[in-house]
PDB file of C-alpha atoms in Angstrom:
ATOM      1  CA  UNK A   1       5.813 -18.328  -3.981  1.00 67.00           C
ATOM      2  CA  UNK A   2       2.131 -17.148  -4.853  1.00 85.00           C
ATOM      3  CA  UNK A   3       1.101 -14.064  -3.997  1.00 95.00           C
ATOM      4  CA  UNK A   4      -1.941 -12.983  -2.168  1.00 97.00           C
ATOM      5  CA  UNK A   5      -5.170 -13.762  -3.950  1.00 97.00           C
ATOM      6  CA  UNK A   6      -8.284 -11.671  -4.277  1.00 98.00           C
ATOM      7  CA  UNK A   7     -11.772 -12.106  -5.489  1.00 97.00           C
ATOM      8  CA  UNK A   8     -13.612 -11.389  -7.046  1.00 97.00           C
ATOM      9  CA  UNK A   9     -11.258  -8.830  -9.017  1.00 97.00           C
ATOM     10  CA  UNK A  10     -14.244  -7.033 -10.274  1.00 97.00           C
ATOM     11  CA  UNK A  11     -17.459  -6.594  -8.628  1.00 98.00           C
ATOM     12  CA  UNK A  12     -20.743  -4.181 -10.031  1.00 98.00           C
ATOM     13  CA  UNK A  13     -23.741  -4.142  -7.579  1.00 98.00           C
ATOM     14  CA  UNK A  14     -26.965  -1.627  -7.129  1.00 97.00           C
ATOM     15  CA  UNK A  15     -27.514   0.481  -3.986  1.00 96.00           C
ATOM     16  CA  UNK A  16     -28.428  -1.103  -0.715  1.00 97.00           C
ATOM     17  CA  UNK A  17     -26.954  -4.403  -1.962  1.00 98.00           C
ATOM     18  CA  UNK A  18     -24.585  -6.430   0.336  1.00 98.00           C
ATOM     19  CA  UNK A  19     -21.495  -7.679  -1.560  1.00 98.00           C
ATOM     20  CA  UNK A  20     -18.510  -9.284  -0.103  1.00 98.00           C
ATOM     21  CA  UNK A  21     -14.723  -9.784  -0.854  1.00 98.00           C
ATOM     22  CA  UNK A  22     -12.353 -12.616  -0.037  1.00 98.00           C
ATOM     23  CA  UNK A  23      -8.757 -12.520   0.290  1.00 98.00           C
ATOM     24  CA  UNK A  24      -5.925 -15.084   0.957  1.00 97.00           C
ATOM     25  CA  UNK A  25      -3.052 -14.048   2.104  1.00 97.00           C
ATOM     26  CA  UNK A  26       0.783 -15.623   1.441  1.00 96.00           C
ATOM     27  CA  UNK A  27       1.068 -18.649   3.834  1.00 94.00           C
ATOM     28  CA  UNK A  28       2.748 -18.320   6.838  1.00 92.00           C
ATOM     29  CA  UNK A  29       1.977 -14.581   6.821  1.00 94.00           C
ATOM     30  CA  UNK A  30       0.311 -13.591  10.175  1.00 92.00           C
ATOM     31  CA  UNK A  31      -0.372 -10.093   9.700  1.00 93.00           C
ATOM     32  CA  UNK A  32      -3.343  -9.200   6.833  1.00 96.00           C
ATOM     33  CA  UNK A  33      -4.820  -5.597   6.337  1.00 96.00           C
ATOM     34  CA  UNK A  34      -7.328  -4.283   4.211  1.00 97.00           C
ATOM     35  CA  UNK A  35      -7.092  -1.334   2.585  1.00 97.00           C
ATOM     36  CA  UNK A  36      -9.591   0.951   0.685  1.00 97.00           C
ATOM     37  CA  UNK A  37      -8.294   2.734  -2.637  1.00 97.00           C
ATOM     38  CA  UNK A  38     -10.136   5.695  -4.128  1.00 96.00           C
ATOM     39  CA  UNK A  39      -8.910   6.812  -7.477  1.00 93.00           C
ATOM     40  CA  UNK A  40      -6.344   9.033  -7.485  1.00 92.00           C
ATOM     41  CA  UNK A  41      -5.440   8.511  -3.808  1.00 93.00           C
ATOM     42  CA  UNK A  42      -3.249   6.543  -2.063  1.00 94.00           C
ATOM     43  CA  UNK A  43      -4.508   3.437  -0.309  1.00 94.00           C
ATOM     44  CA  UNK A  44      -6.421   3.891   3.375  1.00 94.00           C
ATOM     45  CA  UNK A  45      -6.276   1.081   6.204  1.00 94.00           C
ATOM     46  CA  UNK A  46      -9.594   0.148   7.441  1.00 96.00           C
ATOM     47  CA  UNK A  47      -8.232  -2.961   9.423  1.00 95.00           C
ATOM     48  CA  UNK A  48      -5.443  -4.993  10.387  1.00 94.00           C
ATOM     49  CA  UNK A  49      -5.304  -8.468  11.771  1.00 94.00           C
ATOM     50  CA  UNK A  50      -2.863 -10.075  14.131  1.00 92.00           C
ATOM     51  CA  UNK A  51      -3.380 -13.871  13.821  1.00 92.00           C
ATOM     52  CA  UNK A  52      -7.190 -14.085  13.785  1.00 92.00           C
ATOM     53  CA  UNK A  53      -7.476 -11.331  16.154  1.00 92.00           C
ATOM     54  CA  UNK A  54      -8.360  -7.453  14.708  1.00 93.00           C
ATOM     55  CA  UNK A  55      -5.527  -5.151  16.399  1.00 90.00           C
ATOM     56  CA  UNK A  56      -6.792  -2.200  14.517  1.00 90.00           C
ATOM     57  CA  UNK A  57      -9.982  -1.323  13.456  1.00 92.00           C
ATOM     58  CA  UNK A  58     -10.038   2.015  14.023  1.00 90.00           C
ATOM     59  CA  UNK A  59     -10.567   3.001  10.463  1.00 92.00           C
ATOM     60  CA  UNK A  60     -13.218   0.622   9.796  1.00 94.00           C
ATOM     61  CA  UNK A  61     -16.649   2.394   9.187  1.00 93.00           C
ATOM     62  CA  UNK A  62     -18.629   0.054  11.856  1.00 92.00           C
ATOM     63  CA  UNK A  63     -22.361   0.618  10.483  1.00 95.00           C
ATOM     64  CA  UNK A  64     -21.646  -0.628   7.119  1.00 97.00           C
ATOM     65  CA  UNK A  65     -18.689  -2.315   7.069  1.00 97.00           C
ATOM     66  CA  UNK A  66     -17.665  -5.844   8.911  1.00 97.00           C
ATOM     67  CA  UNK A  67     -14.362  -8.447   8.784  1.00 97.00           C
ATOM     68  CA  UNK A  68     -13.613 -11.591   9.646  1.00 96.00           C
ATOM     69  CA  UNK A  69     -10.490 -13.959   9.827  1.00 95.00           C
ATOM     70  CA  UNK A  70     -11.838 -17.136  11.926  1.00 84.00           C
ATOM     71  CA  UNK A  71      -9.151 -19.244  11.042  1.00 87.00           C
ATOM     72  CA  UNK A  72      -6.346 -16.966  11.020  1.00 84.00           C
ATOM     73  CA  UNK A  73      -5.760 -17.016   7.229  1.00 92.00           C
ATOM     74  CA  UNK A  74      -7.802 -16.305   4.649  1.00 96.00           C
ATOM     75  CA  UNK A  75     -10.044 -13.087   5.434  1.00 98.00           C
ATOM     76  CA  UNK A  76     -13.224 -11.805   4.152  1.00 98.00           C
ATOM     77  CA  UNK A  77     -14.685  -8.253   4.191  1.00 98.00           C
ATOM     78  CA  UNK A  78     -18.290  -7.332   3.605  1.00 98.00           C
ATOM     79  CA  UNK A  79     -20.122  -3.686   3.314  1.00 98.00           C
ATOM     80  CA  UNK A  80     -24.208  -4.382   4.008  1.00 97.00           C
ATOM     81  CA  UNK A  81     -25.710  -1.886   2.816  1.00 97.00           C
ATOM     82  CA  UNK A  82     -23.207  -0.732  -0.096  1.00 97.00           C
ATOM     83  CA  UNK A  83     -23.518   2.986  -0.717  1.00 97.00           C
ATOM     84  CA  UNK A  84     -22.763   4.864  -4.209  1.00 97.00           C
ATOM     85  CA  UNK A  85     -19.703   6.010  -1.865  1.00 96.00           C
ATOM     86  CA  UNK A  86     -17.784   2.956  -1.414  1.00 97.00           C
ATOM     87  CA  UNK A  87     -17.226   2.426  -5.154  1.00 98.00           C
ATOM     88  CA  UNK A  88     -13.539   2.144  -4.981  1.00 98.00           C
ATOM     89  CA  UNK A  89     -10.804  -0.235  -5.168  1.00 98.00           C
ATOM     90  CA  UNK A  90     -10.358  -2.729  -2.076  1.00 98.00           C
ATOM     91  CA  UNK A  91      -6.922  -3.920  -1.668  1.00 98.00           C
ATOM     92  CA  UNK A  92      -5.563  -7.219   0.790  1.00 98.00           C
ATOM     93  CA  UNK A  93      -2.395  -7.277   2.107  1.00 97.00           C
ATOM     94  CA  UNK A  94      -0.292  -9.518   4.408  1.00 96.00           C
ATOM     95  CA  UNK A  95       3.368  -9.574   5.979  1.00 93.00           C
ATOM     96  CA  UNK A  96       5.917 -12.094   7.589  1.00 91.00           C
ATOM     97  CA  UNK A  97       7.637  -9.768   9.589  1.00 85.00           C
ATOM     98  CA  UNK A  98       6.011  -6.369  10.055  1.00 81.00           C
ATOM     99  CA  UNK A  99       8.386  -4.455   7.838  1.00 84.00           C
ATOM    100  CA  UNK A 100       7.119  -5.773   4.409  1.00 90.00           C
ATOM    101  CA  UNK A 101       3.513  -5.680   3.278  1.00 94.00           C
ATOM    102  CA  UNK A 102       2.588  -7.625   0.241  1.00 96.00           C
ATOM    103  CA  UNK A 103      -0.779  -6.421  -1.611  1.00 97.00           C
ATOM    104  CA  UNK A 104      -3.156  -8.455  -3.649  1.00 97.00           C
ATOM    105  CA  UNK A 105      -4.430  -7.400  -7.028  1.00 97.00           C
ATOM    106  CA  UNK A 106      -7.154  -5.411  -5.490  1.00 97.00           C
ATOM    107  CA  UNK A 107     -10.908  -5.475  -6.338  1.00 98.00           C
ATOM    108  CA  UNK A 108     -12.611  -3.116  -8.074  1.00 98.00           C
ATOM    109  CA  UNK A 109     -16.096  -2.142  -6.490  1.00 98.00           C
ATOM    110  CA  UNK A 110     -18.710  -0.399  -8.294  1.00 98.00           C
ATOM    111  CA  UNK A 111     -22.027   0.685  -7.034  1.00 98.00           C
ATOM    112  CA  UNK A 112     -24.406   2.015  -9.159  1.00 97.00           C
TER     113      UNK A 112
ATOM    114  CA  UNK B   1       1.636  12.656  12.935  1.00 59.00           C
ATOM    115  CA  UNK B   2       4.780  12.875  10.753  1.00 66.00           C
ATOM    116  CA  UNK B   3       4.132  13.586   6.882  1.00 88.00           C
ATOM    117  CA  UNK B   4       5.756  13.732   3.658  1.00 94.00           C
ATOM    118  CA  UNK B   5       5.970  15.587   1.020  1.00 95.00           C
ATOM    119  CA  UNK B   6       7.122  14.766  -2.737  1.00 97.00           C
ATOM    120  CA  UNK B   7       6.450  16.053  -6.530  1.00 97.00           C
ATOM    121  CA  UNK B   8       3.726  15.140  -8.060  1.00 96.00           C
ATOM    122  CA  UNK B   9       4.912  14.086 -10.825  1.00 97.00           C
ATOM    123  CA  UNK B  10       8.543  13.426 -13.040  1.00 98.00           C
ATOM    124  CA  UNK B  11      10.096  12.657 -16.166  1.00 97.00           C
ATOM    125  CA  UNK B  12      12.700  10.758 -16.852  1.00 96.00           C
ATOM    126  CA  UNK B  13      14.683   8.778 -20.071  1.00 96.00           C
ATOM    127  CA  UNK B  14      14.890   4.824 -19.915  1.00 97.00           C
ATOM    128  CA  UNK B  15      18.117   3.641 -19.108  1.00 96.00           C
ATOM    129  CA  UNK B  16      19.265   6.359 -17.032  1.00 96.00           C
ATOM    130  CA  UNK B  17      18.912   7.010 -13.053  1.00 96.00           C
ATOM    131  CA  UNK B  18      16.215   8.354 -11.456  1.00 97.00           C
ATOM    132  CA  UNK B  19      16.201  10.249  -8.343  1.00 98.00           C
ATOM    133  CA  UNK B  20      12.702  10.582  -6.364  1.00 98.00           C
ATOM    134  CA  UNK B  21      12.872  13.372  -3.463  1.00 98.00           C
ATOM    135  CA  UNK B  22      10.884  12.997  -0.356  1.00 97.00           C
ATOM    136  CA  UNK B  23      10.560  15.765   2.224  1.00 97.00           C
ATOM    137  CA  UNK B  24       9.885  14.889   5.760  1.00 94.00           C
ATOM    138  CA  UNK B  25      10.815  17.333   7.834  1.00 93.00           C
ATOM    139  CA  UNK B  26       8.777  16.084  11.016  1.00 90.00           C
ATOM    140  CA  UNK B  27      10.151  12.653  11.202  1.00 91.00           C
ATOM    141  CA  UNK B  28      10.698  11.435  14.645  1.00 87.00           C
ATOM    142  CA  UNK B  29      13.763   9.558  16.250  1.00 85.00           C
ATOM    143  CA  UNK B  30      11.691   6.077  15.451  1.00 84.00           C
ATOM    144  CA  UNK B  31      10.073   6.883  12.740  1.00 88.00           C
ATOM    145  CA  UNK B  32      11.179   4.360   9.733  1.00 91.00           C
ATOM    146  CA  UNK B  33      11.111   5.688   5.783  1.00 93.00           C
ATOM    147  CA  UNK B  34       9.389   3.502   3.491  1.00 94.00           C
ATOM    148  CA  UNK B  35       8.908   2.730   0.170  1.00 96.00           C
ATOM    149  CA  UNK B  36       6.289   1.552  -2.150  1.00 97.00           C
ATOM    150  CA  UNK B  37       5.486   2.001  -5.846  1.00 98.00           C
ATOM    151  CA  UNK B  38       2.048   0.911  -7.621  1.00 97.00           C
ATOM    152  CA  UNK B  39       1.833   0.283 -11.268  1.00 96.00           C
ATOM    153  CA  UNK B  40      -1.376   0.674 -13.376  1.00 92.00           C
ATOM    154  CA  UNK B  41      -4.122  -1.598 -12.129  1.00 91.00           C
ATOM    155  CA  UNK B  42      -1.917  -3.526  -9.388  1.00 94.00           C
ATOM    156  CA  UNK B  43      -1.348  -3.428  -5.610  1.00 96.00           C
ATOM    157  CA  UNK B  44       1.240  -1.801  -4.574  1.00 97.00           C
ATOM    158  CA  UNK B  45       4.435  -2.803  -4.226  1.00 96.00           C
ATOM    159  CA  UNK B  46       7.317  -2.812  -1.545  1.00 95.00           C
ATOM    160  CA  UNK B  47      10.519  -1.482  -2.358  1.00 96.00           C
ATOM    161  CA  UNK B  48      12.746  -0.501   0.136  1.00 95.00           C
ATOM    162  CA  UNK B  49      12.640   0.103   3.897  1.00 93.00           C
ATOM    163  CA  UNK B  50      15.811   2.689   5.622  1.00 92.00           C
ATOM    164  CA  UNK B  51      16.036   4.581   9.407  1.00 91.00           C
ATOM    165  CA  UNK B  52      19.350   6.239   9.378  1.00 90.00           C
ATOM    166  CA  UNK B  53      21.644   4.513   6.564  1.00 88.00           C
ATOM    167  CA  UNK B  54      21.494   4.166   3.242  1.00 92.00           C
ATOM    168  CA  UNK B  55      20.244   1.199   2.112  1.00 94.00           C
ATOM    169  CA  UNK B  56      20.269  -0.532  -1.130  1.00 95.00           C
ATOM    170  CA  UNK B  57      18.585  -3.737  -2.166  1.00 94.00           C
ATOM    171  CA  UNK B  58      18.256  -5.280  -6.006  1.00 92.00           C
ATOM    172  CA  UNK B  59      15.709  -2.844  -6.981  1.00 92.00           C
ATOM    173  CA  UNK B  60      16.562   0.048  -4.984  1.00 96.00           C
ATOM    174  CA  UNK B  61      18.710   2.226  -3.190  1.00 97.00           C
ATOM    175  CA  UNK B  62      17.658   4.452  -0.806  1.00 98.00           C
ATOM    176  CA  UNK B  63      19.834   7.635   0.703  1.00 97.00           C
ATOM    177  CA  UNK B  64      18.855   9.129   3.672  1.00 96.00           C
ATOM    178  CA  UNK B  65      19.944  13.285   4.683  1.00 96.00           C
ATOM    179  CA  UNK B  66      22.033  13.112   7.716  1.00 94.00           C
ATOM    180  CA  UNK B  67      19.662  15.088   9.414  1.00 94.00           C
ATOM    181  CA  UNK B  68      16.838  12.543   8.052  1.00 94.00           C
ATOM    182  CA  UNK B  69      14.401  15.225   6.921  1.00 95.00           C
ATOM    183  CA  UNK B  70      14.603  14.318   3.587  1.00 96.00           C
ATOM    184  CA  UNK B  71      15.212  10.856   1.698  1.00 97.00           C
ATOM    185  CA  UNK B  72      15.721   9.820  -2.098  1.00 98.00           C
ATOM    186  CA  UNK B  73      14.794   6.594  -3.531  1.00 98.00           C
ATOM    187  CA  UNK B  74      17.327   5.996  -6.594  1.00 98.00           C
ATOM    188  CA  UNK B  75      16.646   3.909  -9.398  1.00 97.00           C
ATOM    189  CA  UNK B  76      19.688   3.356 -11.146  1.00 94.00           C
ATOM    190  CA  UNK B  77      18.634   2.438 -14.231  1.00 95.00           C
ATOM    191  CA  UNK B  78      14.727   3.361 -15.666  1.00 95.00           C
ATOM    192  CA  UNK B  79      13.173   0.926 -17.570  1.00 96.00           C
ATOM    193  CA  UNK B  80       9.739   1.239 -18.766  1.00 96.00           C
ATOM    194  CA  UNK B  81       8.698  -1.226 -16.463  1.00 95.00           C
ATOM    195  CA  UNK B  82       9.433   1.297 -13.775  1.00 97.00           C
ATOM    196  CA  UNK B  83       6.680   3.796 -14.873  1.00 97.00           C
ATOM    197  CA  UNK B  84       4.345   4.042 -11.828  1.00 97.00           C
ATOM    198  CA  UNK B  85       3.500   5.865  -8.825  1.00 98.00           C
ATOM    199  CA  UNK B  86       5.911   5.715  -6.305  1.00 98.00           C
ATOM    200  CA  UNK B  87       4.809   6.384  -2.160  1.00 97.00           C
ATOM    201  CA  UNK B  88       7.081   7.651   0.441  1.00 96.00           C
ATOM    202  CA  UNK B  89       5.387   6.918   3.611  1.00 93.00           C
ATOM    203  CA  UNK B  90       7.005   7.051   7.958  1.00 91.00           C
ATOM    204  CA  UNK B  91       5.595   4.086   9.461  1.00 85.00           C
ATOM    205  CA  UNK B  92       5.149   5.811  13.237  1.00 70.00           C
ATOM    206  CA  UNK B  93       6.160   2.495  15.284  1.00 61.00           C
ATOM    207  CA  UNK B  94       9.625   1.291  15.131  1.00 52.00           C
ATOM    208  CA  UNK B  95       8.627  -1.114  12.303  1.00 52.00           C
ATOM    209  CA  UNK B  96       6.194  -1.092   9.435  1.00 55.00           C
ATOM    210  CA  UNK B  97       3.507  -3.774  11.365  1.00 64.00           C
ATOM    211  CA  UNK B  98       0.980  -0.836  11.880  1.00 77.00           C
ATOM    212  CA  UNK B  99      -0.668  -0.279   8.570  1.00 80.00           C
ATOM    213  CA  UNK B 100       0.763   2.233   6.405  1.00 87.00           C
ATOM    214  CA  UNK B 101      -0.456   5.816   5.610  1.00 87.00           C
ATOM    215  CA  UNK B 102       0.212   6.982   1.969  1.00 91.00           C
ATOM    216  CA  UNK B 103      -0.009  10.166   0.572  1.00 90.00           C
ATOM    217  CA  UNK B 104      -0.479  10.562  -3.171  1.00 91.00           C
ATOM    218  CA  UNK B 105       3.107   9.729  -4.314  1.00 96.00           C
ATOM    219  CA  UNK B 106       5.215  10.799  -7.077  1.00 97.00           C
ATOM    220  CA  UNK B 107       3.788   9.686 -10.370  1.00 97.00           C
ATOM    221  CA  UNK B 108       7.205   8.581 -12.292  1.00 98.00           C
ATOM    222  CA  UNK B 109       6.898   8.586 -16.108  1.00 98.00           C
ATOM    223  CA  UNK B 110       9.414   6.881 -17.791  1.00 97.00           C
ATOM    224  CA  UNK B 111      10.372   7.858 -21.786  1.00 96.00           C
ATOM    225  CA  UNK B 112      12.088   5.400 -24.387  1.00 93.00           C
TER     226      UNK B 112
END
């Protein structure tokens, strides 16, 4: 069975720049979340999907940061404009039945 | 919300068992106990999953304190493989479908 795929895996952009991350997750999973990794920290939630619909957002810092899953599979998030801040580690994740989340390899964001 | 507490850090010999304490002394009546570990430059990675029995799974066995305020995760056997940071995290709804909080975990170094 694959796994969930990220990309890219490692990403350096300047200041102010818009960047983008993709993730698919394992098929037939219905649930995806994103989560944001700082090092030496655990991982946060900034969203969660239900199908194609986003049941939680809460997390998600709205002035920078946008998702979208149209199709109800694969997912992309995007941070316009990136701040030195957000350098950090984004991680994908889906599940089949609520109880087990399965992560992608992460990507690694740096903002100079 | 309910949190958890556990060492920052332990030692332990390959081939021998390894017993990881988590403290959770505000767990609620619903509140599930979950597992996760992370190894260097991955995602993390599920392990086990418990409410009021123990539970034990290939990789994995998890005891639970009759009064549920604490949990251990035993490995029975440390390999060097199992060097990583291991997360103890209460999942608040009665399954794990609402993204999960982690804490900083228990950084698990394993010695040949």
């Amino acid at each position: 069975e694959a796994g969930v795929v990220q990309s890219p895996r490692y990403k350096i952009i300047e200041k102010k720049q818009p960047v983008a991350f993709w993730c698919n997750p394992i098929s037939g999973h219905n649930t995806l979340y994103w989560y944001l990794q700082n090092l030496g920290q655990g991982p946060e939630l900034l969203i969660r999907y239900e199908n194609e619909e986003a049941v939680d957002d809460s997390q998600l810092p709205k002035d920078r940061f946008s998702a979208e899953r149209l199709k109800g599979v694969d997912s992309t998030l995007k941070i316009q404009p990136a701040e030195l801040g957000d350098s950090a580690v984004y991680l994908c994740a889906s599940s089949p039945d609520g109880w087990r989340q399965f992560f992608g390899p992460g990507t690694r964001l740096t903002v100079l | 919300d309910a949190k958890t507490t556990q060492p920052n850090s332990m030692e332990s010999n390959e081939e021998e068992p390894v017993h990881l304490p988590c403290n959770h002394s505000t767990i609620s009546g619903t509140d599930y106990i979950h597992w996760y570990r992370q190894l260097p430059s991955q995602g993390p990675e599920y392990v086990i999953h418990g409410l009021t029995s123990n539970v034990n799974n290939r990789m994995a066995s998890l005891a639970i304190a009759e009064d549920r305020k604490s949990s251990t995760l035993i490995l029975h056997r440390a390999t060097l493989r199992d060097a990583a940071v291991y997360y103890c995290i209460l999942s608040f709804s009665g399954g794990g479908a609402d993204g999960l909080t982690f804490g900083k975990g228990t950084h698990l170094i394993i010695q040949p």
